[in-house]
CSV table of C-alpha atoms in Angstrom, one decimal:
chain,number,residue,atom,x,y,z
A,5,MET,CA,0.0,0.0,0.0
A,6,SER,CA,1.5,3.4,-1.0
A,7,VAL,CA,1.9,6.1,1.6
A,8,THR,CA,0.3,9.4,0.8
A,9,THR,CA,2.2,12.5,2.0
A,10,PHE,CA,1.3,16.1,2.5
A,11,LYS,CA,3.9,18.9,2.2
A,12,LEU,CA,4.7,20.9,5.2
A,13,PRO,CA,7.5,23.4,5.6
A,14,ALA,CA,10.8,21.5,5.6
A,15,GLU,CA,9.2,18.1,5.7
A,16,GLU,CA,6.7,15.7,4.4
A,17,ILE,CA,4.2,14.1,6.7
A,18,LYS,CA,2.0,11.0,6.3
A,19,ILE,CA,-1.7,11.4,6.0
A,20,SER,CA,-3.2,9.0,8.5
A,21,HIS,CA,-6.9,9.8,8.1
A,22,GLU,CA,-9.2,11.6,5.8
A,23,VAL,CA,-12.6,12.5,7.2
A,24,ASP,CA,-15.7,14.6,6.8
A,25,VAL,CA,-15.7,15.8,10.4
A,26,LEU,CA,-12.8,15.9,12.8
A,27,VAL,CA,-13.7,16.4,16.5
A,28,ALA,CA,-10.8,17.4,18.8
A,29,GLY,CA,-11.4,16.8,22.5
A,30,GLY,CA,-13.4,14.0,24.0
A,31,GLY,CA,-15.3,15.7,26.8
A,32,PRO,CA,-19.1,16.0,26.8
A,33,ALA,CA,-19.1,18.5,23.9
A,34,GLY,CA,-16.8,16.3,21.8
A,35,VAL,CA,-18.7,13.1,22.6
A,36,ALA,CA,-22.0,14.6,21.6
A,37,ALA,CA,-20.5,16.2,18.5
A,38,ALA,CA,-19.0,12.9,17.3
A,39,ILE,CA,-22.2,11.0,17.9
A,40,SER,CA,-24.3,13.7,16.2
A,41,ALA,CA,-22.1,13.9,13.1
A,42,ALA,CA,-21.8,10.2,12.7
A,43,ARG,CA,-25.5,9.6,13.1
A,44,ALA,CA,-26.0,12.1,10.3
A,45,GLY,CA,-23.8,10.0,8.0
A,46,ALA,CA,-20.6,11.9,8.2
A,47,ARG,CA,-17.2,10.1,8.3
A,48,THR,CA,-16.3,11.2,11.8
A,49,LEU,CA,-13.1,10.9,13.8
A,50,LEU,CA,-12.9,11.9,17.5
A,51,ILE,CA,-9.4,12.5,19.0
A,52,GLU,CA,-8.6,12.7,22.7
A,53,GLN,CA,-5.3,13.2,24.5
A,54,ARG,CA,-6.2,10.9,27.4
A,55,GLY,CA,-6.8,7.1,27.3
A,56,PHE,CA,-10.6,7.6,27.9
A,57,LEU,CA,-13.4,10.0,27.1
A,58,GLY,CA,-15.3,12.2,29.4
A,59,GLY,CA,-13.5,15.5,30.0
A,60,MET,CA,-13.9,17.0,33.4
A,61,GLY,CA,-16.3,14.3,34.6
A,62,THR,CA,-13.7,11.5,34.2
A,63,VAL,CA,-10.4,13.3,33.8
A,64,ALA,CA,-10.9,15.7,36.7
A,65,LEU,CA,-13.5,13.6,38.7
A,66,VAL,CA,-16.0,16.4,38.8
A,67,PRO,CA,-18.5,14.5,41.0
A,68,ALA,CA,-21.9,15.4,39.5
A,69,PHE,CA,-23.7,16.6,36.4
A,70,CYS,CA,-25.0,20.1,36.8
A,71,PRO,CA,-28.8,20.4,36.2
A,72,TYR,CA,-30.4,19.4,33.0
A,73,SER,CA,-33.6,21.1,33.9
A,74,ASP,CA,-34.9,24.7,34.5
A,75,GLY,CA,-36.6,23.5,37.7
A,76,GLU,CA,-39.7,22.4,35.9
A,77,LYS,CA,-38.7,20.5,32.8
A,78,ALA,CA,-35.6,19.2,31.0
A,79,VAL,CA,-33.9,21.9,29.0
A,80,VAL,CA,-31.0,19.8,27.8
A,81,ARG,CA,-32.3,16.8,26.0
A,82,GLY,CA,-31.2,14.9,23.0
A,83,ILE,CA,-27.8,13.1,23.1
A,84,GLY,CA,-26.9,14.6,26.5
A,85,LEU,CA,-30.0,13.3,28.2
A,86,GLN,CA,-29.6,10.0,26.5
A,87,LEU,CA,-26.1,9.6,27.9
A,88,LEU,CA,-27.2,10.6,31.4
A,89,GLU,CA,-29.9,7.9,31.3
A,90,ARG,CA,-27.5,5.4,29.9
A,91,MET,CA,-25.1,6.0,32.8
A,92,LYS,CA,-27.9,5.5,35.3
A,93,GLU,CA,-28.9,2.2,33.7
A,94,GLU,CA,-25.3,0.9,33.9
A,95,CYS,CA,-24.9,1.9,37.6
A,96,GLU,CA,-25.7,-0.3,40.6
A,97,PRO,CA,-29.4,-1.0,41.5
A,98,GLU,CA,-29.1,1.3,44.6
A,99,PHE,CA,-27.9,4.2,42.4
A,100,ARG,CA,-30.8,3.6,39.9
A,101,GLU,CA,-33.3,3.5,42.7
A,102,ARG,CA,-32.1,6.8,44.2
A,103,PHE,CA,-31.5,8.8,41.0
A,104,GLY,CA,-33.5,7.0,38.4
A,105,SER,CA,-35.9,10.0,37.8
A,106,GLU,CA,-33.5,12.8,38.7
A,107,LEU,CA,-32.3,15.3,36.2
A,108,ASP,CA,-30.3,17.6,38.4
A,109,TRP,CA,-27.0,17.0,40.3
A,110,VAL,CA,-26.9,13.3,39.4
A,111,PRO,CA,-23.6,11.9,40.8
A,112,ILE,CA,-21.1,10.6,38.3
A,113,ASP,CA,-19.7,7.1,38.5
A,114,PRO,CA,-16.5,7.8,36.5
A,115,GLU,CA,-15.7,4.3,35.5
A,116,VAL,CA,-19.3,3.6,34.3
A,117,LEU,CA,-19.3,6.9,32.4
A,118,LYS,CA,-16.1,6.1,30.6
A,119,ARG,CA,-17.6,2.8,29.3
A,120,VAL,CA,-20.9,4.5,28.4
A,121,TYR,CA,-19.1,7.1,26.3
A,122,ASP,CA,-17.0,4.4,24.6
A,123,GLU,CA,-20.0,2.4,23.7
A,124,ALA,CA,-22.2,5.3,22.6
A,125,VAL,CA,-19.5,6.7,20.3
A,126,ALA,CA,-18.9,3.3,18.8
A,127,ASP,CA,-22.6,2.7,18.3
A,128,SER,CA,-22.9,5.9,16.4
A,129,GLY,CA,-20.2,4.8,13.8
A,130,ALA,CA,-17.7,7.5,14.7
A,131,GLU,CA,-14.1,6.4,15.0
A,132,VAL,CA,-12.0,7.3,18.1
A,133,LEU,CA,-8.3,7.8,18.5
A,134,LEU,CA,-7.1,8.1,22.1
A,135,HIS,CA,-3.7,9.1,23.4
A,136,THR,CA,-3.5,11.7,20.7
A,137,ILE,CA,-2.6,15.4,20.8
A,138,ALA,CA,-3.4,18.0,18.1
A,139,SER,CA,-0.2,20.0,17.6
A,140,GLN,CA,-0.7,22.1,14.5
A,141,THR,CA,-3.3,23.2,12.0
A,142,VAL,CA,-2.8,23.3,8.3
A,143,MET,CA,-4.5,26.2,6.7
A,144,ASP,CA,-5.5,27.2,3.1
A,145,ARG,CA,-3.8,30.1,1.5
A,146,ALA,CA,-6.4,32.6,2.7
A,147,GLY,CA,-5.9,31.4,6.3
A,148,ARG,CA,-9.6,31.0,6.8
A,149,LYS,CA,-10.1,27.2,6.3
A,150,VAL,CA,-8.5,24.4,8.3
A,151,GLU,CA,-7.5,21.8,5.7
A,152,GLY,CA,-5.9,19.4,8.2
A,153,VAL,CA,-4.7,18.9,11.7
A,154,VAL,CA,-1.3,17.5,12.6
A,155,ILE,CA,-1.4,14.9,15.4
A,156,VAL,CA,1.2,13.4,17.7
A,157,ASN,CA,0.8,10.0,19.4
A,158,LYS,CA,2.7,6.7,19.9
A,159,SER,CA,2.4,6.0,16.2
A,160,GLY,CA,4.4,9.1,15.5
A,161,ARG,CA,3.4,12.4,13.8
A,162,SER,CA,0.8,12.4,11.0
A,163,LEU,CA,-1.9,14.5,9.4
A,164,ILE,CA,-5.7,14.2,9.5
A,165,LYS,CA,-7.3,15.8,6.5
A,166,ALA,CA,-10.8,17.0,7.2
A,167,LYS,CA,-13.6,18.9,5.4
A,168,THR,CA,-14.8,20.3,8.7
A,169,VAL,CA,-13.3,20.6,12.2
A,170,ILE,CA,-15.0,20.9,15.6
A,171,ASP,CA,-12.9,22.3,18.5
A,172,THR,CA,-14.2,20.7,21.8
A,173,THR,CA,-10.9,21.0,23.7
A,174,GLY,CA,-12.5,23.3,26.3
A,175,ASP,CA,-9.7,25.7,25.8
A,176,ALA,CA,-10.2,26.6,22.1
A,177,ASP,CA,-6.8,25.0,21.4
A,178,LEU,CA,-7.4,24.4,17.7
A,179,ALA,CA,-9.1,27.7,17.1
A,180,ALA,CA,-6.1,29.5,18.8
A,181,LEU,CA,-3.6,27.4,16.7
A,182,ALA,CA,-5.6,28.5,13.6
A,183,GLY,CA,-5.3,32.1,14.5
A,184,ALA,CA,-8.8,32.8,15.8
A,185,PRO,CA,-9.0,35.8,18.2
A,186,PHE,CA,-10.1,35.0,21.7
A,187,HIS,CA,-10.5,36.5,25.2
A,188,LYS,CA,-9.3,35.0,28.5
A,189,GLY,CA,-10.5,35.7,32.0
A,190,GLY,CA,-11.5,39.1,33.3
A,191,GLU,CA,-10.3,42.5,32.4
A,192,ALA,CA,-7.1,42.0,34.5
A,193,GLY,CA,-6.7,38.5,33.2
A,194,GLU,CA,-8.0,36.9,36.3
A,195,LEU,CA,-9.4,33.4,36.0
A,196,GLN,CA,-11.8,31.4,38.1
A,197,ALA,CA,-10.1,29.2,40.7
A,198,ALA,CA,-9.4,25.6,39.8
A,199,THR,CA,-10.4,22.6,42.0
A,200,MET,CA,-8.9,19.2,42.6
A,201,CYS,CA,-11.8,16.8,42.9
A,202,TYR,CA,-11.6,13.3,44.3
A,203,LEU,CA,-13.3,10.1,45.5
A,204,LEU,CA,-13.6,9.0,49.1
A,205,ALA,CA,-14.5,5.4,50.1
A,206,ASN,CA,-15.2,3.8,53.4
A,207,VAL,CA,-17.6,6.6,54.4
A,208,ASP,CA,-21.0,6.2,56.1
A,209,ARG,CA,-23.8,8.1,54.4
A,210,LYS,CA,-26.4,7.2,57.1
A,211,ARG,CA,-24.2,8.5,59.9
A,212,PHE,CA,-23.5,11.6,57.9
A,213,LEU,CA,-27.2,12.3,57.4
A,214,ASP,CA,-27.8,11.7,61.1
A,215,TYR,CA,-25.1,14.4,61.8
A,216,LEU,CA,-26.9,16.9,59.5
A,217,ASN,CA,-30.2,16.3,61.2
A,218,GLU,CA,-28.8,16.6,64.7
A,219,SER,CA,-26.5,19.6,64.1
A,220,GLY,CA,-28.5,21.6,61.7
A,221,ASP,CA,-25.5,21.7,59.3
A,222,THR,CA,-26.2,21.7,55.6
A,223,GLU,CA,-25.1,19.2,52.9
A,224,GLN,CA,-22.3,21.7,52.1
A,225,ILE,CA,-21.2,21.4,55.8
A,226,HIS,CA,-20.8,25.1,56.3
A,227,GLN,CA,-20.6,24.7,60.1
A,228,ALA,CA,-17.9,22.1,60.0
A,229,VAL,CA,-15.8,23.9,57.4
A,230,GLN,CA,-16.0,27.3,59.2
A,231,GLN,CA,-15.1,25.6,62.5
A,232,ALA,CA,-12.0,24.0,60.9
A,233,GLN,CA,-11.0,27.3,59.3
A,234,ALA,CA,-11.4,29.0,62.7
A,235,ASP,CA,-9.2,26.3,64.2
A,236,GLY,CA,-6.6,26.8,61.4
A,237,LYS,CA,-7.1,23.3,60.0
A,238,LEU,CA,-8.4,24.5,56.6
A,239,PRO,CA,-7.2,27.6,54.6
A,240,GLN,CA,-9.4,30.6,54.4
A,241,GLY,CA,-11.5,31.2,51.2
A,242,ARG,CA,-14.6,29.2,50.3
A,243,ASP,CA,-16.3,28.4,53.6
A,244,SER,CA,-18.3,25.4,52.4
A,245,VAL,CA,-18.0,22.3,50.2
A,246,SER,CA,-19.2,22.9,46.6
A,247,GLY,CA,-20.6,19.4,46.4
A,248,LEU,CA,-20.7,15.9,48.0
A,249,SER,CA,-22.1,13.5,45.5
A,250,TRP,CA,-22.9,10.1,46.9
A,251,VAL,CA,-22.2,7.3,44.3
A,252,ALA,CA,-23.0,4.8,47.0
A,253,ASP,CA,-23.6,4.9,50.7
A,254,TYR,CA,-19.9,4.1,51.2
A,255,LEU,CA,-18.5,6.1,48.2
A,256,VAL,CA,-18.7,9.9,47.7
A,257,GLY,CA,-17.3,12.3,45.1
A,258,VAL,CA,-16.0,15.6,46.5
A,259,ASN,CA,-15.8,19.1,45.0
A,260,PHE,CA,-14.1,21.2,47.6
A,261,GLY,CA,-11.8,24.1,47.8
A,262,HIS,CA,-9.7,26.2,45.3
A,263,VAL,CA,-6.3,26.5,43.9
A,264,PHE,CA,-5.8,30.0,42.6
A,265,GLY,CA,-3.9,31.5,39.7
A,266,ILE,CA,-4.1,28.4,37.4
A,267,ASP,CA,-4.4,29.0,33.7
A,268,GLY,CA,-5.5,25.6,32.2
A,269,SER,CA,-4.1,26.5,28.8
A,270,LYS,CA,-0.6,26.4,30.2
A,271,ALA,CA,1.3,23.2,31.0
A,272,GLU,CA,3.3,24.9,33.8
A,273,ASP,CA,0.1,26.0,35.6
A,274,LEU,CA,-1.5,22.6,35.2
A,275,THR,CA,1.6,21.0,36.7
A,276,ARG,CA,1.5,23.4,39.7
A,277,GLY,CA,-2.3,22.9,40.0
A,278,ALA,CA,-1.9,19.1,40.2
A,279,ILE,CA,0.8,19.3,42.9
A,280,GLU,CA,-0.9,21.9,45.0
A,281,GLY,CA,-4.3,20.3,44.5
A,282,ARG,CA,-3.1,16.9,45.8
A,283,LYS,CA,-1.5,18.6,48.8
A,284,LEU,CA,-4.8,20.4,49.6
A,285,VAL,CA,-6.7,17.2,49.3
A,286,ARG,CA,-4.6,15.6,51.9
A,287,ARG,CA,-5.4,18.5,54.3
A,288,GLN,CA,-9.1,18.2,53.4
A,289,LEU,CA,-9.0,14.4,54.1
A,290,GLU,CA,-7.7,15.1,57.6
A,291,PHE,CA,-10.5,17.7,58.0
A,292,PHE,CA,-13.2,15.2,57.0
A,293,ARG,CA,-11.9,12.5,59.4
A,294,ALA,CA,-11.7,14.9,62.3
A,295,TYR,CA,-14.8,17.2,61.8
A,296,VAL,CA,-17.4,15.3,59.9
A,297,PRO,CA,-19.2,12.3,61.4
A,298,GLY,CA,-19.4,9.4,58.9
A,299,PHE,CA,-16.0,10.3,57.5
A,300,GLU,CA,-13.9,9.0,60.5
A,301,HIS,CA,-12.4,6.2,58.4
A,302,ALA,CA,-12.5,7.8,55.0
A,303,HIS,CA,-10.1,6.4,52.4
A,304,LEU,CA,-8.8,8.5,49.5
A,305,VAL,CA,-9.4,6.3,46.4
A,306,SER,CA,-8.4,8.7,43.6
A,307,THR,CA,-7.7,12.4,42.8
A,308,GLY,CA,-8.4,13.8,39.4
A,309,GLU,CA,-5.7,13.1,36.7
A,310,GLN,CA,-6.0,16.8,36.1
A,311,ILE,CA,-7.1,19.6,38.3
A,312,GLY,CA,-10.6,20.8,37.4
A,313,ILE,CA,-10.6,23.9,35.1
A,314,ARG,CA,-13.6,26.3,34.9
A,315,GLU,CA,-12.3,29.0,32.6
A,316,THR,CA,-9.6,29.7,30.0
A,317,ARG,CA,-10.1,31.0,26.5
A,318,ARG,CA,-13.4,32.2,25.0
A,319,ILE,CA,-13.5,32.7,21.2
A,320,GLU,CA,-14.6,35.9,19.6
A,321,GLY,CA,-17.5,34.6,17.6
A,322,ASP,CA,-20.0,36.0,15.1
A,323,TYR,CA,-22.1,36.7,18.2
A,324,ILE,CA,-21.0,37.2,21.8
A,325,LEU,CA,-23.6,36.0,24.2
A,326,SER,CA,-24.0,38.6,26.9
A,327,GLN,CA,-25.1,39.1,30.5
A,328,ASP,CA,-28.1,41.1,29.2
A,329,ASP,CA,-29.1,38.1,27.0
A,330,PHE,CA,-29.0,35.9,30.1
A,331,MET,CA,-30.9,38.3,32.4
A,332,ASN,CA,-33.5,39.1,29.8
A,333,MET,CA,-33.9,35.4,28.8
A,334,VAL,CA,-33.4,36.3,25.1
A,335,SER,CA,-34.3,33.8,22.3
A,336,PHE,CA,-32.6,34.0,18.9
A,337,PRO,CA,-33.7,33.0,15.4
A,338,ASP,CA,-30.7,30.7,15.1
A,339,ASP,CA,-31.0,29.1,18.5
A,340,ILE,CA,-29.4,25.6,18.7
A,341,ALA,CA,-29.7,25.1,22.5
A,342,ARG,CA,-31.3,26.5,25.7
A,343,ASN,CA,-29.5,27.3,29.0
A,344,SER,CA,-31.0,27.7,32.4
A,345,TYR,CA,-28.0,27.0,34.6
A,346,PHE,CA,-27.2,29.8,37.0
A,347,ILE,CA,-24.3,32.2,36.7
A,348,ASP,CA,-21.6,30.6,38.8
A,349,ILE,CA,-18.3,32.4,38.9
A,350,HIS,CA,-15.8,31.2,41.4
A,351,MET,CA,-13.5,33.7,43.0
A,352,ALA,CA,-10.1,34.3,41.4
A,353,ARG,CA,-8.4,35.0,44.7
A,354,SER,CA,-8.9,33.6,48.2
A,355,SER,CA,-10.2,37.0,49.4
A,356,GLY,CA,-12.8,37.2,46.6
A,357,ALA,CA,-16.4,36.3,46.5
A,358,MET,CA,-18.6,33.9,44.5
A,359,HIS,CA,-20.9,35.6,41.9
A,360,ILE,CA,-24.2,33.7,41.5
A,361,HIS,CA,-27.4,34.6,39.8
A,362,HIS,CA,-30.4,32.3,39.1
A,363,LEU,CA,-33.1,32.6,36.5
A,364,PRO,CA,-36.7,32.0,37.7
A,365,PRO,CA,-38.0,28.4,37.6
A,366,GLY,CA,-39.2,27.4,34.2
A,367,LYS,CA,-37.1,30.0,32.4
A,368,SER,CA,-34.1,29.8,30.1
A,369,HIS,CA,-32.3,31.7,27.3
A,370,GLY,CA,-31.3,30.7,23.8
A,371,VAL,CA,-27.8,29.9,22.6
A,372,PRO,CA,-27.4,31.0,19.0
A,373,TYR,CA,-25.5,29.1,16.4
A,374,ARG,CA,-23.3,32.1,15.8
A,375,CYS,CA,-21.7,31.7,19.2
A,376,MET,CA,-19.8,28.6,17.9
A,377,LEU,CA,-18.3,30.4,14.8
A,378,PRO,CA,-14.9,32.0,15.3
A,379,VAL,CA,-14.9,35.3,13.3
A,380,SER,CA,-11.9,34.5,11.2
A,381,LEU,CA,-12.5,30.8,10.3
A,382,ASP,CA,-14.9,29.3,7.8
A,383,ASN,CA,-15.0,25.5,8.6
A,384,LEU,CA,-14.3,25.3,12.3
A,385,TRP,CA,-16.9,25.3,15.1
A,386,VAL,CA,-16.1,25.8,18.9
A,387,ALA,CA,-18.5,24.0,21.2
A,388,GLY,CA,-18.4,23.9,25.0
A,389,ARG,CA,-17.0,26.3,27.6
A,390,ALA,CA,-14.9,28.2,25.0
A,391,ALA,CA,-17.9,29.3,22.9
A,392,SER,CA,-18.3,33.0,22.3
A,393,SER,CA,-19.8,34.8,25.3
A,394,ASP,CA,-18.8,37.4,27.8
A,395,ARG,CA,-17.2,36.3,31.1
A,396,VAL,CA,-20.3,36.4,33.1
A,397,VAL,CA,-22.3,34.2,30.8
A,398,GLN,CA,-19.4,31.8,30.5
A,399,GLY,CA,-19.8,31.2,34.2
A,400,SER,CA,-23.2,29.7,33.3
A,401,LEU,CA,-22.7,28.2,29.8
A,402,ARG,CA,-19.5,26.2,30.8
A,403,VAL,CA,-21.2,23.2,32.5
A,404,MET,CA,-21.4,19.7,31.1
A,405,PRO,CA,-25.1,19.6,30.1
A,406,ASN,CA,-24.7,22.7,28.0
A,407,CYS,CA,-21.6,21.3,26.5
A,408,PHE,CA,-23.6,18.3,25.3
A,409,ALA,CA,-26.2,20.5,23.7
A,410,MET,CA,-23.7,22.7,21.9
A,411,GLY,CA,-21.7,19.7,20.8
A,412,GLN,CA,-24.7,18.0,19.4
A,413,ALA,CA,-25.5,21.1,17.3
A,414,ALA,CA,-21.9,21.5,16.1
A,415,GLY,CA,-21.7,17.9,15.1
A,416,MET,CA,-24.9,18.1,13.0
A,417,ALA,CA,-23.9,21.4,11.5
A,418,ALA,CA,-20.5,20.1,10.5
A,419,ALA,CA,-22.1,17.0,8.9
A,420,LEU,CA,-24.4,19.2,6.9
A,421,ALA,CA,-21.6,21.5,5.8
A,422,ALA,CA,-19.4,18.5,4.8
A,423,GLU,CA,-22.2,17.5,2.4
A,424,THR,CA,-21.9,20.7,0.4
A,425,ASP,CA,-19.1,23.3,0.5
A,426,SER,CA,-18.0,22.8,4.1
A,427,GLN,CA,-18.5,26.4,5.2
A,428,SER,CA,-20.1,27.0,8.6
A,429,ARG,CA,-21.9,30.1,7.7
A,430,LYS,CA,-23.7,28.5,4.7
A,431,VAL,CA,-25.4,25.9,6.8
A,432,ASP,CA,-29.2,26.1,6.4
A,433,ILE,CA,-30.2,27.0,10.0
A,434,THR,CA,-33.8,25.9,9.7
A,435,LYS,CA,-32.7,22.5,8.4
A,436,LEU,CA,-30.1,22.3,11.3
A,437,GLN,CA,-32.8,23.1,13.9
A,438,ARG,CA,-35.2,20.6,12.4
A,439,GLU,CA,-32.5,17.9,12.5
A,440,LEU,CA,-31.7,18.7,16.1
A,441,VAL,CA,-35.3,18.5,17.1
A,442,GLN,CA,-35.6,15.2,15.3
A,443,GLN,CA,-32.6,14.0,17.3
A,444,GLY,CA,-34.5,14.9,20.5
A,445,ALA,CA,-32.9,18.3,21.3
A,446,TRP,CA,-35.1,21.0,22.8
A,447,LEU,CA,-34.8,24.5,21.4
A,448,GLY,CA,-37.9,26.0,23.1
A,449,GLU,CA,-41.6,26.0,22.4
A,450,ALA,CA,-41.1,28.2,19.3
A,451,PHE,CA,-39.2,25.3,17.6
A,452,ALA,CA,-41.4,22.4,18.9
A,453,THR,CA,-43.2,22.0,15.5
A,454,LEU,CA,-40.2,22.1,13.2
């Protein structure tokens, strides 16, 4: 078999794949994008740098899915909801009994979720390449179209030629490599704090619930945390646990505390975050054992492979979703998703404060297609937390259910574009919306009859 080569400066490089849709990044947005594109008949390849899919829910052990509902009904449906239900079905009977009908804050069993993603992507017909990093984009002469992506893995260095590309890296890595403009953090460059999440075993949920009833403490154990801070056993800063997610009565996922000044788009910061995060977890484990009944014999099973990242780049898209859009619950003619998750901005410094704002129950706002289109690129979509928004809205849009919804839309759009001229801005929006609704997505009552 002859080897095809593609000319790059000073070298020739082997073409390892030629696809209609290339998806870079195997988190929720990437999984949904690959499934959606493949179901639409596109030759689809999903690449991921780790040895498993799942993004923050498996890589960083974020312990629960944020709400799928607006408090009254499911807002995120389609592929994202299908995957949530599939994970429930694969979990232990006790888990299914407790969370079978739940849509909000469902705990994540990371090992089950890895397998669910594997099987769902395979069932769709998409191809997966793990342990693979995208290192370079190959552009057309005008610099507006990505013709291929150079990858590096154990097999060496090669090129993937693609008609369309979806960036679901979470950090807009491919868009940035292709020269797309972006924003990062606040006006002074500040970024939301990172968190090292983890799993604790050998805990006693019944004893813990008895403690809450007897003490009046909340599930975020404000009283215990504040007492430990007053005693000098925990650092100052967030005075409660962000989340305890009980996978079983003896196993709980923990989202607690902050590591500050971590830019998740920099290897040096990720390294420091990993080391400091594990050190902080050890201190938190000692706190749990000493201050929280039911945790006296807690055993640390695992910390995240990577510290959990909430914020890095946000692309500059054809539309920048704004705080006013969120507050006024705006809908758009090109909506491809709905969002009802509250604005949730974690402090950038230990002396800072959380910024939180909820929409009324039953309310949501639209997410327009244009938010996924980098202004300078014609065949690349950015889906997930790096989509085009201001910093306030990013604090709401960034969570996993929303990433599923945007990814599903990007995958379908890329498949439609690959059938014709591969340009993102020439996709028939009405046809895209109709296909999404047929795939089970919910775009609001105005689109229910498409």
